[in-house]
Every structure is written in C-alpha cells, then in structure tokens.
Coordinates of C-alpha atoms in Angstrom, one line a residue:
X159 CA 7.3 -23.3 -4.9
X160 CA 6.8 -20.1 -3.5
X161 CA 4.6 -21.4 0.0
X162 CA 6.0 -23.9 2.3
X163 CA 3.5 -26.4 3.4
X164 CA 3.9 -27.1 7.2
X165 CA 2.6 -30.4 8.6
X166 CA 1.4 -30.0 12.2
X167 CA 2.0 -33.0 14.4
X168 CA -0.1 -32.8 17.6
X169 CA -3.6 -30.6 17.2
X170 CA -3.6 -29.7 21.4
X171 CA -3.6 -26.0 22.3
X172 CA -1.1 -25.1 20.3
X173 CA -1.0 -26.7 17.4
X174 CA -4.4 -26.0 16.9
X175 CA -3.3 -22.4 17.5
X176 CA -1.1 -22.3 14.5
X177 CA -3.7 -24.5 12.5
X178 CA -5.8 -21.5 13.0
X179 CA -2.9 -19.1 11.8
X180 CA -2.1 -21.2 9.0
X181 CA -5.5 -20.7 7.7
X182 CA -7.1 -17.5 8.9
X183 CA -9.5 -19.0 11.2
X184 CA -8.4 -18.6 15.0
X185 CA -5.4 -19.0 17.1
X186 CA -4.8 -18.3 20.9
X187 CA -8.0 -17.8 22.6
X188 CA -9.1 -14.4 23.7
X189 CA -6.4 -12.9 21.1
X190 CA -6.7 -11.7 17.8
X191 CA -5.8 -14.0 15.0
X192 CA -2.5 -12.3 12.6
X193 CA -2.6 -13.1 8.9
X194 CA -1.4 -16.3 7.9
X195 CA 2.6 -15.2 6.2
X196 CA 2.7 -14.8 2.5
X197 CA 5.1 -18.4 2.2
X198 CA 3.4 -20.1 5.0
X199 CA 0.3 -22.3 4.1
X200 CA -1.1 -25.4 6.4
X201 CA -0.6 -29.1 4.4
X202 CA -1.6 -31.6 6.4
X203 CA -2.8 -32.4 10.2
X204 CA -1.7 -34.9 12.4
X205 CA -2.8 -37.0 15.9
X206 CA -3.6 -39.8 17.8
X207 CA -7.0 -38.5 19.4
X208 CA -10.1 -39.5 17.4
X209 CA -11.8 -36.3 19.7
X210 CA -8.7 -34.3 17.5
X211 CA -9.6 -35.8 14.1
X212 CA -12.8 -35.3 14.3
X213 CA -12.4 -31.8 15.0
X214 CA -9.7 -31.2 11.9
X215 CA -12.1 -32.7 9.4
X216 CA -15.1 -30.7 10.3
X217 CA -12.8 -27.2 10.5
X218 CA -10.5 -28.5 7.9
X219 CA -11.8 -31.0 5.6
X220 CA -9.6 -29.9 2.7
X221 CA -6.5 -30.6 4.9
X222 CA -4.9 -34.3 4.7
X223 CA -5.3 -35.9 8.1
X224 CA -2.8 -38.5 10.1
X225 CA -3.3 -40.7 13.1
X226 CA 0.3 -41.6 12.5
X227 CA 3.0 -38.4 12.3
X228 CA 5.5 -41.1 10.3
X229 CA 3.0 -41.5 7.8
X230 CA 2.3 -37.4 7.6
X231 CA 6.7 -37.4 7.1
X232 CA 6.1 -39.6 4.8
X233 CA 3.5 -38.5 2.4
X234 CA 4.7 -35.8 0.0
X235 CA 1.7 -33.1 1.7
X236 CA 4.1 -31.3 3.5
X237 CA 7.6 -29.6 2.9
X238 CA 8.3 -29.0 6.1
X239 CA 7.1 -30.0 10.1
X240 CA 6.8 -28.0 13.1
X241 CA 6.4 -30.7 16.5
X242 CA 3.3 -30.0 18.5
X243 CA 3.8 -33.4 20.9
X244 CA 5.0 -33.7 24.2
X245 CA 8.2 -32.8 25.1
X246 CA 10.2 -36.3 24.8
X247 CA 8.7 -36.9 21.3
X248 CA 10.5 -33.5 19.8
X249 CA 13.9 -34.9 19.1
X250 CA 12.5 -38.0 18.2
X251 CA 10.3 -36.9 15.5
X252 CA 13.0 -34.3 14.4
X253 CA 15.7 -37.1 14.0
X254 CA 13.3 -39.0 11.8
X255 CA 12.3 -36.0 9.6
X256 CA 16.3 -35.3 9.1
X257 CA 16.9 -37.9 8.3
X258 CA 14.6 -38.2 5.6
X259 CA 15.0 -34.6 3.7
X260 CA 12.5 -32.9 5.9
X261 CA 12.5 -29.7 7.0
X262 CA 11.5 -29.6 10.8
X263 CA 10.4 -26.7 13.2
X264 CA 10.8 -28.2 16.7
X265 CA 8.5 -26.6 19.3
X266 CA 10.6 -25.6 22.6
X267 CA 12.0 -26.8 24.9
X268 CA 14.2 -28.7 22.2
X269 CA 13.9 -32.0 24.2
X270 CA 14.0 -32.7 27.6
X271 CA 17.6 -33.5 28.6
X272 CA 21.0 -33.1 26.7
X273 CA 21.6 -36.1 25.7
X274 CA 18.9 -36.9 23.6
X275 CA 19.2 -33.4 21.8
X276 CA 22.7 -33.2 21.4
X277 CA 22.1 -36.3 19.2
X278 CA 19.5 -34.3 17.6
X279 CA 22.1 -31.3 16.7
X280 CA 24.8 -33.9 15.5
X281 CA 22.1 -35.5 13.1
X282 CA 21.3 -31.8 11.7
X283 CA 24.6 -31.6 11.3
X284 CA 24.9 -34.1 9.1
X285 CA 22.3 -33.4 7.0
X286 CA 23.0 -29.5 6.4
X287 CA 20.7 -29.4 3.6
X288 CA 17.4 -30.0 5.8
X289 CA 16.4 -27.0 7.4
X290 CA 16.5 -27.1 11.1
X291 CA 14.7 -24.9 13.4
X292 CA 13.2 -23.7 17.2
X293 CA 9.9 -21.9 17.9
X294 CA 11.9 -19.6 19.9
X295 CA 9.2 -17.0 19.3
X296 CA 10.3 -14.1 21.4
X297 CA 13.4 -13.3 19.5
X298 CA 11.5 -11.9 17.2
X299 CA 10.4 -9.7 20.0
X300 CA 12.0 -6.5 18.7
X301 CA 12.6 -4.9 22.1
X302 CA 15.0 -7.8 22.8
X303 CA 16.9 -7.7 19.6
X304 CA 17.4 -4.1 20.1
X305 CA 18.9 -4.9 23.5
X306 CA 20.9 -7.4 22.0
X307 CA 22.5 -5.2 19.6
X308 CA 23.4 -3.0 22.3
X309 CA 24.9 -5.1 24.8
X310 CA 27.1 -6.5 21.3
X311 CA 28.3 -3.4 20.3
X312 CA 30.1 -2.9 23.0
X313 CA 29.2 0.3 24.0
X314 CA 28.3 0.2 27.5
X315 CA 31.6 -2.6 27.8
X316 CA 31.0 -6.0 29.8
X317 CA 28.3 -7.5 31.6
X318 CA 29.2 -7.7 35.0
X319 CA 25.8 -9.3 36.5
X320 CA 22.4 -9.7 34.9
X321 CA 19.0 -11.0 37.2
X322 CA 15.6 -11.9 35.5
X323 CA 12.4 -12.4 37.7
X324 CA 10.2 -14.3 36.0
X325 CA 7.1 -15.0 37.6
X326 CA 4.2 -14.2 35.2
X327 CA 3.4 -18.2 34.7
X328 CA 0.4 -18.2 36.8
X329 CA -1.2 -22.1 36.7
X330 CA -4.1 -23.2 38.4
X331 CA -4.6 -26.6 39.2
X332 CA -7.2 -27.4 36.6
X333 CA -4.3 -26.4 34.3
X334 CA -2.0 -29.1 35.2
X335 CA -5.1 -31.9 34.9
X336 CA -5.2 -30.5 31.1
X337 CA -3.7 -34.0 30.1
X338 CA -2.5 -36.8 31.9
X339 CA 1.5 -36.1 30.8
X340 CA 1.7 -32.6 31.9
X341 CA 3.7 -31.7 35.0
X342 CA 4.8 -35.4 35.3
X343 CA 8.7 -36.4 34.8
X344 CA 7.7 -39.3 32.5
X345 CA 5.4 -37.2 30.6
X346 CA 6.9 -33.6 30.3
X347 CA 10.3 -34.2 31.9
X348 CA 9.7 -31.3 34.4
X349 CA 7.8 -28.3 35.4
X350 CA 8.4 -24.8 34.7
X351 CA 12.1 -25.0 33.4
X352 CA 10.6 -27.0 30.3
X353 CA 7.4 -25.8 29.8
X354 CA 6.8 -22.3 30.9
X355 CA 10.8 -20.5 30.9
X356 CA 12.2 -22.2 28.0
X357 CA 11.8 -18.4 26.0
X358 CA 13.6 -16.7 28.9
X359 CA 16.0 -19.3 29.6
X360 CA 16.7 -18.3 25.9
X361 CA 16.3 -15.3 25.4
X362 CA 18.9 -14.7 28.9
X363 CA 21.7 -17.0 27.4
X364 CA 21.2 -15.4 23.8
X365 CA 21.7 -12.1 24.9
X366 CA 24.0 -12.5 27.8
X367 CA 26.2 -15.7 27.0
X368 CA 26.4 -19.3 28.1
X369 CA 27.0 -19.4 31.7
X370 CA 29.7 -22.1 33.1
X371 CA 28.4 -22.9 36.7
X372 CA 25.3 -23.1 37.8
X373 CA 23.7 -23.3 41.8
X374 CA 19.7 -24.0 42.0
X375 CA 17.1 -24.2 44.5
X376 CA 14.5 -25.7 43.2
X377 CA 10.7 -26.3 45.1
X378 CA 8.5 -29.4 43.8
X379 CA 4.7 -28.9 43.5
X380 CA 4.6 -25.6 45.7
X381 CA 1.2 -24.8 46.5
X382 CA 0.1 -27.1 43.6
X383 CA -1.0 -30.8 43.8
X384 CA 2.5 -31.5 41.1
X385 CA 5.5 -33.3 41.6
X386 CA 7.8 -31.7 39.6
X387 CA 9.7 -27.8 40.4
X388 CA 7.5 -24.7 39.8
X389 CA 9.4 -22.5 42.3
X390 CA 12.9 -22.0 40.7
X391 CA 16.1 -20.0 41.8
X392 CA 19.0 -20.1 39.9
X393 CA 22.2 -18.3 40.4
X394 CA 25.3 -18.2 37.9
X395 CA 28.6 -17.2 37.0
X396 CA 30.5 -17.2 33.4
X397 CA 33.8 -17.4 32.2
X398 CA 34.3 -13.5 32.6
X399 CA 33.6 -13.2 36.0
X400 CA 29.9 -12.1 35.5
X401 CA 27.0 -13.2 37.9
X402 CA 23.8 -13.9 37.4
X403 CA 20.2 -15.2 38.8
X404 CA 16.9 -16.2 37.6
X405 CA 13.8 -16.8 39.8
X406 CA 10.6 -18.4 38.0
X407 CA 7.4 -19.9 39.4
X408 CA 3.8 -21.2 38.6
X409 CA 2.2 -20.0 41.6
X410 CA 1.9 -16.1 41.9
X411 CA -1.1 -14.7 40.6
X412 CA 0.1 -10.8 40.1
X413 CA 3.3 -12.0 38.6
X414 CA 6.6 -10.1 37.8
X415 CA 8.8 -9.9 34.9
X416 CA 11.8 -7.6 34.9
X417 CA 15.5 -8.2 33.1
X418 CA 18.4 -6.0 34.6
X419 CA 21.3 -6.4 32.7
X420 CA 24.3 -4.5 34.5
X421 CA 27.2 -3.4 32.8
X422 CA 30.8 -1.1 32.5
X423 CA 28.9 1.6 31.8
X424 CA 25.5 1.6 32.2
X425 CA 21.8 -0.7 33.0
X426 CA 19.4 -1.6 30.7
X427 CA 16.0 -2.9 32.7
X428 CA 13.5 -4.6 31.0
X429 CA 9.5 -4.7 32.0
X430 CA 6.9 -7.1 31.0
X431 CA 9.1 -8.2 27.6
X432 CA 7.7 -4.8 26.7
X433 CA 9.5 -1.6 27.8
X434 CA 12.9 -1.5 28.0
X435 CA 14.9 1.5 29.5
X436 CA 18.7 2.2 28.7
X437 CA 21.1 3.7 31.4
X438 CA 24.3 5.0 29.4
X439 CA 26.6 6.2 32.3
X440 CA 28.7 9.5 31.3
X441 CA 31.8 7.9 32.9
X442 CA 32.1 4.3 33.3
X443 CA 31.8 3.1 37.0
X444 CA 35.7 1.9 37.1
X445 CA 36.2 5.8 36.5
X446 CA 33.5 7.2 38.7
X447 CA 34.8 4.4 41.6
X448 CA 38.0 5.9 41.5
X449 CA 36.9 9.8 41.4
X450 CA 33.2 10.0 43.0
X451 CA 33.8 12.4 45.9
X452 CA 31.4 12.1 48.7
X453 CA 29.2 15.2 47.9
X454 CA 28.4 13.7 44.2
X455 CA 27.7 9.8 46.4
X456 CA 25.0 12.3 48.4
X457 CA 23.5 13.5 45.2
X458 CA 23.5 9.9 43.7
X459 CA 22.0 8.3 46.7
X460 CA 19.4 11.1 46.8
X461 CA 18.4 10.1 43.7
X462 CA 19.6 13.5 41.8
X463 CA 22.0 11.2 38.9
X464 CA 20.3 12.0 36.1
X465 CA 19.7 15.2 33.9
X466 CA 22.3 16.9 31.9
X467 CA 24.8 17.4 34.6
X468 CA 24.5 14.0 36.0
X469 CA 25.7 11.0 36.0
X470 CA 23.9 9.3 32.6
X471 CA 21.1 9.6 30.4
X472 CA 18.1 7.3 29.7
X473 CA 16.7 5.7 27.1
X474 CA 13.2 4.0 26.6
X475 CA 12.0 1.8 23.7
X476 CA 8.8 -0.3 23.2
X477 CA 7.4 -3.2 21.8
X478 CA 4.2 -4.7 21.3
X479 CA 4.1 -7.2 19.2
X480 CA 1.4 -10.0 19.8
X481 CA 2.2 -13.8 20.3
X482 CA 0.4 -15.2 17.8
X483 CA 2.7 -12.1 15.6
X484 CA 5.6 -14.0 17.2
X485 CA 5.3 -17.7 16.7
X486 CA 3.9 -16.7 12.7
X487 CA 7.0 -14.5 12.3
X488 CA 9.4 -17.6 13.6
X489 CA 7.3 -19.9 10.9
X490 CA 7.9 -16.9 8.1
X491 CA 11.7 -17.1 8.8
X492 CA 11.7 -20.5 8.6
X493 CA 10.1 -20.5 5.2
X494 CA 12.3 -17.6 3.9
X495 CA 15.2 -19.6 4.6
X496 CA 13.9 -23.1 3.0
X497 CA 12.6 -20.2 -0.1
X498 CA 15.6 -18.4 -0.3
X499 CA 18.9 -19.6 2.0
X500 CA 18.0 -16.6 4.1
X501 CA 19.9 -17.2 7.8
X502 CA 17.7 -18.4 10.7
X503 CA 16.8 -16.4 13.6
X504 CA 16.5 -19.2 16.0
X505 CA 18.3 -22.1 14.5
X506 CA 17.4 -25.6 15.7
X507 CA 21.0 -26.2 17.1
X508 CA 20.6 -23.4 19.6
X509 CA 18.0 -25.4 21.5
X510 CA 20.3 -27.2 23.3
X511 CA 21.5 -24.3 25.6
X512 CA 18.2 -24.3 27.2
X513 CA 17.9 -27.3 27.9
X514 CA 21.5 -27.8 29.0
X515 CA 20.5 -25.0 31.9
X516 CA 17.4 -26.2 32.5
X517 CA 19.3 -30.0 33.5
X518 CA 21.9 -28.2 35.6
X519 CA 19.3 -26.3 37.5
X520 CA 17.5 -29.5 38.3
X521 CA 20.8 -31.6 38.9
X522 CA 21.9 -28.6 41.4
X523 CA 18.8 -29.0 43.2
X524 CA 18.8 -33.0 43.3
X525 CA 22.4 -33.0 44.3
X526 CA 22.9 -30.1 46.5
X527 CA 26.0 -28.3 45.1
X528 CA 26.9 -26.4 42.1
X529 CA 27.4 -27.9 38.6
X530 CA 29.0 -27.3 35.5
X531 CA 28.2 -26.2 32.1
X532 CA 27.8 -28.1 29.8
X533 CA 25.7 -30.7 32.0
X534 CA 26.9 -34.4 32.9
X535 CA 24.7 -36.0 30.2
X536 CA 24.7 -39.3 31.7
X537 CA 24.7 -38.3 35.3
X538 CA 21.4 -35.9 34.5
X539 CA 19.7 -38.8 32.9
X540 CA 20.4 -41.4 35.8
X541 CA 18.8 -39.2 38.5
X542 CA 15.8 -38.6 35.9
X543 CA 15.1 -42.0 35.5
X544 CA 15.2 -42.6 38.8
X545 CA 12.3 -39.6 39.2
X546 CA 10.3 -41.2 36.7
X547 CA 11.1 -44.7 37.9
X548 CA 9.9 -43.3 41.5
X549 CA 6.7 -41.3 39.5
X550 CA 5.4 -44.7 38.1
X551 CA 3.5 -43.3 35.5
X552 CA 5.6 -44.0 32.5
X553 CA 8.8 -45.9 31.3
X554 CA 12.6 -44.6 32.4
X555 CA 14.0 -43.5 29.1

C-alpha cells in the first residue's frame, strides 16, 4: 500500500478537523485547510451521536461509518486509528487496537492518570510490530526542534533553570458547556493540565528533561462556573540541580506565552511558540562570576552587554507553521513509519511523561507538599476517585 487509511473515532471538533484534512474539505475553523499528506487518506468514521452520523454521510457518503469504534477496529477499512474521544477512552481504545495488529495515533493527553497509561506503554511494548503513536503536534514545530538541538549539543553547557508562562488558553464559559464531560473529573479527568497544556507540558520535558520533584498550587474553577484547576503553578527541580516553573490558566484574555531556558552559557527565550532568540554568552557565567569587575556589572546592568565587545551575541529564528500543518505533519510521520520503518517523532510511549506531571501537579495541590517523579500511581488514583465520587456525575474508575 502506499496510503495509510486512518479510522477516526469521535467526529467532535477535532476529529472532524482532521476528517476535513484527510479529505481536502475543511479543518479548524477560521484557518486555512493544508493538503491532505501524500500517504495519508481518511477510511472510515466513527461515533455514537446520530447528530454526528448524520453529518459524516451527507459530507462523506463514500466513507464507511460506525456507531461502534470496536466494530470500525474491526473491519478491515482502516490500517491504522487516531482516538478523537474523551480523555479516559484513549488508552482504552489504544489497548484494544494493540492488541489486535492495529496501528493507533492516540490524541493527547495520553490518558488521564499513570496508571492506566503505563499499562498502555507495556501493552505497546509487547506488541512492537503495531505502530504506536501521540498527536504531539508541536514538535513538529520547527522553532522548538531547533532549540532542542541546541540545548543537546551542548554548547551553551547545562540547564540551570528554565520557566514557561503559558497563559494563551483563554475559555469562556460557553466553552466549557460544549459537552456535558468537559471540565468535569469523571468526564475529562481535569482542567487545563489535560486538556489545554498537554503540548507544553511536552514540549518543556522533551526539551529540558524529566523533572524529579514537583510543588503545585493549583486554583479550581477560577473565575469560571468549573470544578476542576484552570489556574496552575508549578515549580520543579531535577536530578542535576536545575529549577524550573510553569504557570498556565483558562482565564486571561490577552494571554502570554514565553519559554526561558537558562543555561552555562547563555538564554534562549521563546515568544508565542514562534520567535525564539539565542543568547550565546562570550564567557560562561562560572567564568564571568569569578572575573566581572564592578565597572563591566555597571555596563551590564545598564543594559550595554551586547555588541561586539560585550558580553554575548544574539540569535533569532522563526517559525510559522499552521496547526492544522502540525497535526497533518504528526499523521505523515506516522504513516511514513507504518510505510517505511522510518523513526517516530512523538512515539506513543512518550505520553506518559505528561501525564505523569500533570498527576503530580494535581496531587501537590490536593496534598499540600511536594511529590515525586514518577507519580504514586495508586495514591493519584485514590484521591481522583474520591473527586469524582464527590462530582457525582460519573463512575470512580
């Protein structure tokens, strides 16, 4: 075969975004749709809403159509499946497709809480030859590979403390009253940490490691009629001394998103996932620490470091790269490496950081006190059932 045929399970926002990728007719609205991928091709549609099906056979009548994703797994229409669902049904649906021979693109987050998608990994595990994957779109983001590359060359040495504001989620109400599972414990499993930062969350450990403690405040329902945390503050340290903090929220209109990454010798700042700018210090700061006299600290503070006689030299690069670029380039990896063994950008295994983060954050809140990393799996899951037991709106798990 020379397309893979992907099976989307859940036609909501964005499935039937990538419906409209996969065939040239639409995507996000109010952005332009990018040409379906040369291996890529739509094969069959699945969900439970007769609203949904209705829809899919009057804009897609040549595509097969499911009520029941099982029976989509199960038809021979589709070579591999990317899960559009709620957040709880991911690791469920991917577990069934592994262990049947089928390929499977899990939407982020991977699942809601460790357990659950550590069991996931070990099933993928076990079953190498299925192709296992994560919609972690904004890798492809070229800006952040770039500053990836850097920071692993080694060139500007350690990180010593990296901080990411994050606040460019702006929700109204009428947002959250979407669907009846959104911003619910039962239903999503969370607020922001699993539904809006699951790419930075990401994208932050991807580039700058797996952090071993973690503190969190978290806020529940600020300034919004919720119950679960869209005001988030997260601070960490790693193995190697480093520090660093993430803030996040739902409920700031203007919005802010800016990655500093501090290092040996140098910065790199990030703006709007779209312009990065490299500070490559002359000397590294353990040397200018021990020989800065105070006339060059006046000229630093006075904002006279750069230039050629200063203290470093700066470097901008650019991106911009659409989302709907993004999430078909994730799909065209994915297919390239059913096609042709090529490695995956964002393989399916690497979900689990997230998510780990995302419980610790949420456990540090509940409990008061720093946690570990990796999270208490059990622990984590007790005090969500007890949320959703205290919710009422759907069964512990």
């Amino acid at each position: 075969m020379d397309k893979v045929r992907f099976g989307l399970v859940g036609i909501g926002a964005q499935g039937g975004a990538y419906a409209g990728f996969l065939t040239g007719r639409g995507g996000f609205p109010g952005m332009p749709a990018p040409e379906c991928p040369p291996h890529c091709a739509l094969g069959a549609l699945c969900d439970t809403d007769p609203a949904k099906e209705a829809m899919c056979k009057e804009k897609y009548p040549e595509t097969p159509f499911f009520r029941d994703w099982k029976d989509l797994v199960d038809s021979g229409t589709v070579d591999a499946v990317v899960t559009t669902v709620p957040h709880y049904l991911h690791t469920e649906i991917a577990i069934y497709c592994l262990e049947r021979g089928m390929n499977v693109l899990v939407e982020k987050p991977a699942g809601v809480y460790a357990k659950s998608v550590r069991e996931m990994n070990e099933c993928a595990a076990a079953h190498p030859e299925t192709a296992f994957g994560i919609m972690f779109n904004q890798r492809t983001n070229r800006l952040y590979q770039q500053v990836k590359d850097i920071i692993e060359s080694g060139e500007l040495g350690q990180i010593r403390r990296s901080n990411w504001i994050i606040n460019s989620w702006w929700r109204p109400d009428s947002y959250y009253r979407q669907s009846g599972w959104r911003a619910t414990w039962g239903g999503e499993g969370g607020g922001v940490l699993v539904n809006q930062a699951p790419h930075q969350l990401d994208l932050w450990q991807w580039i700058c490691g797996i952090p071993n403690k973690v503190y969190a405040k978290c806020i529940y329902g600020d300034h919004r009629d919720i119950i679960v945390e869209n005001d988030v503050t997260i601070v960490t340290e790693y193995p190697g001394g480093a520090t660093g903090s993430f803030v996040t929220c739902t409920h700031d209109p203007i919005g802010t998103d800016r990655l500093e990454i501090d290092l040996d010798g140098g910065k790199i700042v990030v703006e709007d996932s779209r312009t990065a700018t490299v500070y490559r210090l002359k000397k590294k700061e353990d040397e200018l620490n021990r020989t800065m006299s105070m006339m060059e600290l006046v000229k630093l503070t006075q904002g006279n470091a750069a230039g050629a006689d200063g203290l470093y030299t700066v470097e901008t690069f650019e991106n911009t790269d659409g989302w709907g670029v993004q999430h078909m380039t994730v799909m065209e990896d994915f297919a390239c490496h059913i096609l042709e063994g090529t490695p995956l950008l964002a393989p399916g295994a690497d979900g689990i950081n997230g998510v780990n983060l995302a419980n610790a954050t949420l456990l540090s809140s509940w409990l008061g006190k720093e946690v570990d990393l990796p999270v208490d799996e059990e622990l984590y899951l007790e005090e969500l059932n007890r949320k959703i037991a205290a919710e009422g709106k759907f069964p512990t798990r």
